[in-house]
Short mmCIF file of C-alpha atoms in Angstrom, two decimals:
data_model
loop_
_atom_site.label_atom_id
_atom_site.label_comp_id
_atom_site.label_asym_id
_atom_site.label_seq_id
_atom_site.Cartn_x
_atom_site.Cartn_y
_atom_site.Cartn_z
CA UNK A 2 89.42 98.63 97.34
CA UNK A 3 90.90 101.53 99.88
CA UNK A 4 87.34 102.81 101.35
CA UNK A 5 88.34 106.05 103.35
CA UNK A 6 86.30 106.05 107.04
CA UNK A 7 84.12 108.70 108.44
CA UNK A 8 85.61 108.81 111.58
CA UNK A 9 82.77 111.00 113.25
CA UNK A 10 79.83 109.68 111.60
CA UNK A 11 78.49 106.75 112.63
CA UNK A 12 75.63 103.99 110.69
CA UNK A 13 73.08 103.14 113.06
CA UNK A 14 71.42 99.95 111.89
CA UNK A 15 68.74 97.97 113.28
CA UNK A 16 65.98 100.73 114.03
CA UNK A 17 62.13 100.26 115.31
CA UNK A 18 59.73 102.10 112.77
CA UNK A 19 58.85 104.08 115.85
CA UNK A 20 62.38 105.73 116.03
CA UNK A 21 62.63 109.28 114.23
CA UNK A 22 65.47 111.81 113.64
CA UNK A 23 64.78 113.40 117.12
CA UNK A 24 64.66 110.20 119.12
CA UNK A 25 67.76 109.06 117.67
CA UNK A 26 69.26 112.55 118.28
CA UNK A 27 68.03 112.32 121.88
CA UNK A 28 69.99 108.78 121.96
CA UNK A 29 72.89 109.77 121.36
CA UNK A 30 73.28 113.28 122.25
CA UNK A 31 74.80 112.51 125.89
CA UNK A 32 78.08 111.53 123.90
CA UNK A 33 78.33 114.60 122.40
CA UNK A 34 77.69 117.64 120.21
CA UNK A 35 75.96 116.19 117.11
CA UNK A 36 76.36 118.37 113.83
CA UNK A 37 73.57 115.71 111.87
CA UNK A 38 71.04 113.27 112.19
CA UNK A 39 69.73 111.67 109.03
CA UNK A 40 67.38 108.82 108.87
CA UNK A 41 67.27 107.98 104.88
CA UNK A 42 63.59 107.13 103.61
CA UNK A 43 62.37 104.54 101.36
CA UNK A 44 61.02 106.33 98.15
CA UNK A 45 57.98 103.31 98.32
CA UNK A 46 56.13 104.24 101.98
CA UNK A 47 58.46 107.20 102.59
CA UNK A 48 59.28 105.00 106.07
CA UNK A 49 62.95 105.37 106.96
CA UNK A 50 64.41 102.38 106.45
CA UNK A 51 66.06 101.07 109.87
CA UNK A 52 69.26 102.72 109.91
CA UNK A 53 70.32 106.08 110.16
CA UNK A 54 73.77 108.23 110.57
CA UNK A 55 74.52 110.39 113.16
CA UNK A 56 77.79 112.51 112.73
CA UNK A 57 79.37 113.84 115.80
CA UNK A 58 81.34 117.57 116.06
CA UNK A 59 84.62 115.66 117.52
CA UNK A 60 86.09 112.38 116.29
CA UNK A 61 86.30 111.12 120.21
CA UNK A 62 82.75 111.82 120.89
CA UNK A 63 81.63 109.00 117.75
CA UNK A 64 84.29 106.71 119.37
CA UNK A 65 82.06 106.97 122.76
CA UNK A 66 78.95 106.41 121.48
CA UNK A 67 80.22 103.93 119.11
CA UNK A 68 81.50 102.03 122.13
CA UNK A 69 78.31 102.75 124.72
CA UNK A 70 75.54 101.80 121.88
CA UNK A 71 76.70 98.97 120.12
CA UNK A 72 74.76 95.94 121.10
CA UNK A 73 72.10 98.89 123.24
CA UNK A 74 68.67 98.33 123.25
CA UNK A 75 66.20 101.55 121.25
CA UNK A 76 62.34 101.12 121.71
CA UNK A 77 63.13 96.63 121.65
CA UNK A 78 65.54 96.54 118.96
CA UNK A 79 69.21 95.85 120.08
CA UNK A 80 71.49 98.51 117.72
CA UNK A 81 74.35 97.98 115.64
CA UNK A 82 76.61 100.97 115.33
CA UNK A 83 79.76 101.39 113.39
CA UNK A 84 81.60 104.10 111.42
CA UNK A 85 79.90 104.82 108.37
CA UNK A 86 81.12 104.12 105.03
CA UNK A 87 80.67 107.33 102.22
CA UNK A 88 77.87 106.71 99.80
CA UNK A 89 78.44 105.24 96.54
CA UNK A 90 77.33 107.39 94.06
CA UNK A 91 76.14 106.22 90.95
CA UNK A 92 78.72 106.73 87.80
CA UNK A 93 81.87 105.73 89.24
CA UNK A 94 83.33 103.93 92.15
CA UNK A 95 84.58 107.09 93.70
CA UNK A 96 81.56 109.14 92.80
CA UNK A 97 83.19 111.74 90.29
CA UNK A 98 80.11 111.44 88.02
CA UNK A 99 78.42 113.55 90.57
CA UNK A 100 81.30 115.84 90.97
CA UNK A 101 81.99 119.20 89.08
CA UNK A 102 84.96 118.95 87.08
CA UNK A 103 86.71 121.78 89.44
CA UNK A 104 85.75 119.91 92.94
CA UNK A 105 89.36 119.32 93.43
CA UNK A 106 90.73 121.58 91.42
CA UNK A 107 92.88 123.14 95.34
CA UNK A 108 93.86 119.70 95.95
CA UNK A 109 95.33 119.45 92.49
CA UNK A 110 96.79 122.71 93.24
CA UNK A 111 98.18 121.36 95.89
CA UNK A 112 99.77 118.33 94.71
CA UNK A 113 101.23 120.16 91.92
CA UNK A 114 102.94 122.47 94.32
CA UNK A 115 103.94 119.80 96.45
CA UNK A 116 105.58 118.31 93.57
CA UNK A 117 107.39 121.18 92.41
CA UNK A 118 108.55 121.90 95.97
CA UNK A 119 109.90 118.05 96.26
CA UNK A 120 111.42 118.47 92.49
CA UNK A 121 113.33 121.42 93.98
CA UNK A 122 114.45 119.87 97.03
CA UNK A 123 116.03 116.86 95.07
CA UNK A 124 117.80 118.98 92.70
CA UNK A 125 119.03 121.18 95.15
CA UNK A 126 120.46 117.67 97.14
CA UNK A 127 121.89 116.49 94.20
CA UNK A 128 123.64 119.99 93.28
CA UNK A 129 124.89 119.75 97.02
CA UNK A 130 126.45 116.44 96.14
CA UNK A 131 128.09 117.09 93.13
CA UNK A 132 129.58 119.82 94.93
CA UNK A 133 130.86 117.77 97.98
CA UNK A 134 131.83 115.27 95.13
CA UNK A 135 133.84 117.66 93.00
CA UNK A 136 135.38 118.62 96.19
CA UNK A 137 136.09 115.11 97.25
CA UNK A 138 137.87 114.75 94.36
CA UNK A 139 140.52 117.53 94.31
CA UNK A 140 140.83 117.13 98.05
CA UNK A 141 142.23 113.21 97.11
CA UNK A 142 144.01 114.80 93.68
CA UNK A 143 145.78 117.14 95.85
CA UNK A 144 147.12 114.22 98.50
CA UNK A 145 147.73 111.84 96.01
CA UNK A 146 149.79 114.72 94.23
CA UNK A 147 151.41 116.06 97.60
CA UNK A 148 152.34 112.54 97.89
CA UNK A 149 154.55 112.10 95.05
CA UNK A 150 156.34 115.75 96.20
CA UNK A 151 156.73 114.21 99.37
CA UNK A 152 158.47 111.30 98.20
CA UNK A 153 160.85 113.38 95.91
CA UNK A 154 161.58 116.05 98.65
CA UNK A 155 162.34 113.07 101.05
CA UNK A 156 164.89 111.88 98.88
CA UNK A 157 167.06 114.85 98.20
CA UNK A 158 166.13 116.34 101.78
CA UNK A 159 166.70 112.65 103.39
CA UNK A 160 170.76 112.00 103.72
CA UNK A 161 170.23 108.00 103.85
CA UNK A 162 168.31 108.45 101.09
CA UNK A 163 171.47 110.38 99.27
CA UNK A 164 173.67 107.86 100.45
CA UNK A 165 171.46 104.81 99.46
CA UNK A 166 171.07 106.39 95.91
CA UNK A 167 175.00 107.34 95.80
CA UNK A 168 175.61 103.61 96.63
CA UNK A 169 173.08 102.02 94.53
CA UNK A 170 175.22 104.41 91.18
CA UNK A 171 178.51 103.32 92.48
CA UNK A 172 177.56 99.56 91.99
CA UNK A 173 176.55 100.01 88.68
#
């Protein structure tokens, strides 16, 4: 199961009743500018229920307070703080049943254009290689033929070779 991170919001587990969205804004606030603060409620006693997320403006900021409050102590209750994990959202593993159908409609976009673009890349290679192979080819046609006019040239231009071949007739 590939779970993608939050790297800039942060679960904070292990809360005193006492502890509110301020408080635990106040907390955490020295790390860093902090874009949200959510403390989710229990639908029974409308209590949160000891944990909350607080999601930091820049990814090093979470890493800082992720390192400093771990294992810190909030109104007698030691912390736990990690990344935070997206919600699962009822209807699918990956949430789509929440989802309009266009949600990633520019990503698709995207994709398909990245696609194209690689499609067009790889024919364009593979043109360029038949080329340099097609060339190749006539470049070794033409030695292997220059060859065989350099071995007949050498013979009638060559005198030894006259006089071998003149000698080799007689002794027939």
């Amino acid at each position: 199961m590939n779970v993608q991170i939050q790297k800039n919001t942060l679960y904070v587990g292990g809360l005193a009743e006492e502890v509110n969205e301020l408080i635990l804004h106040s907390a955490f606030i020295p790390f860093g500018d902090i874009k949200d603060v959510k403390t989710p409620l229990d639908q029974a006693t409308q209590k949160h229920r000891s944990f909350g997320f607080v999601t930091f403006l820049e990814r090093d900021d979470a890493i800082a307070a992720m390192d400093n409050m771990d294992g810190a102590e909030l109104y007698g209750r030691v912390l736990t703080v990690n990344y935070a994990l997206p919600e699962r959202i009822k209807g699918g593993e990956q949430g789509w049943a929440a989802q309009p159908i266009w949600a990633d409609a520019d990503t698709w976009f995207e994709r398909q254009q990245q696609e194209q673009e690689m499609q067009r890349l790889q024919a364009e290679q593979k043109a360029a290689m038949q080329v340099a192979e097609d060339l190749h080819r006539k470049k070794m046609a033409e030695d292997r033929d220059g060859e065989k006019d350099d071995d007949t040239e050498t013979k009638t231009d060559d005198p030894m070779a006259v006089a071998e071949a003149e000698a080799v007739k007689q002794t027939i």
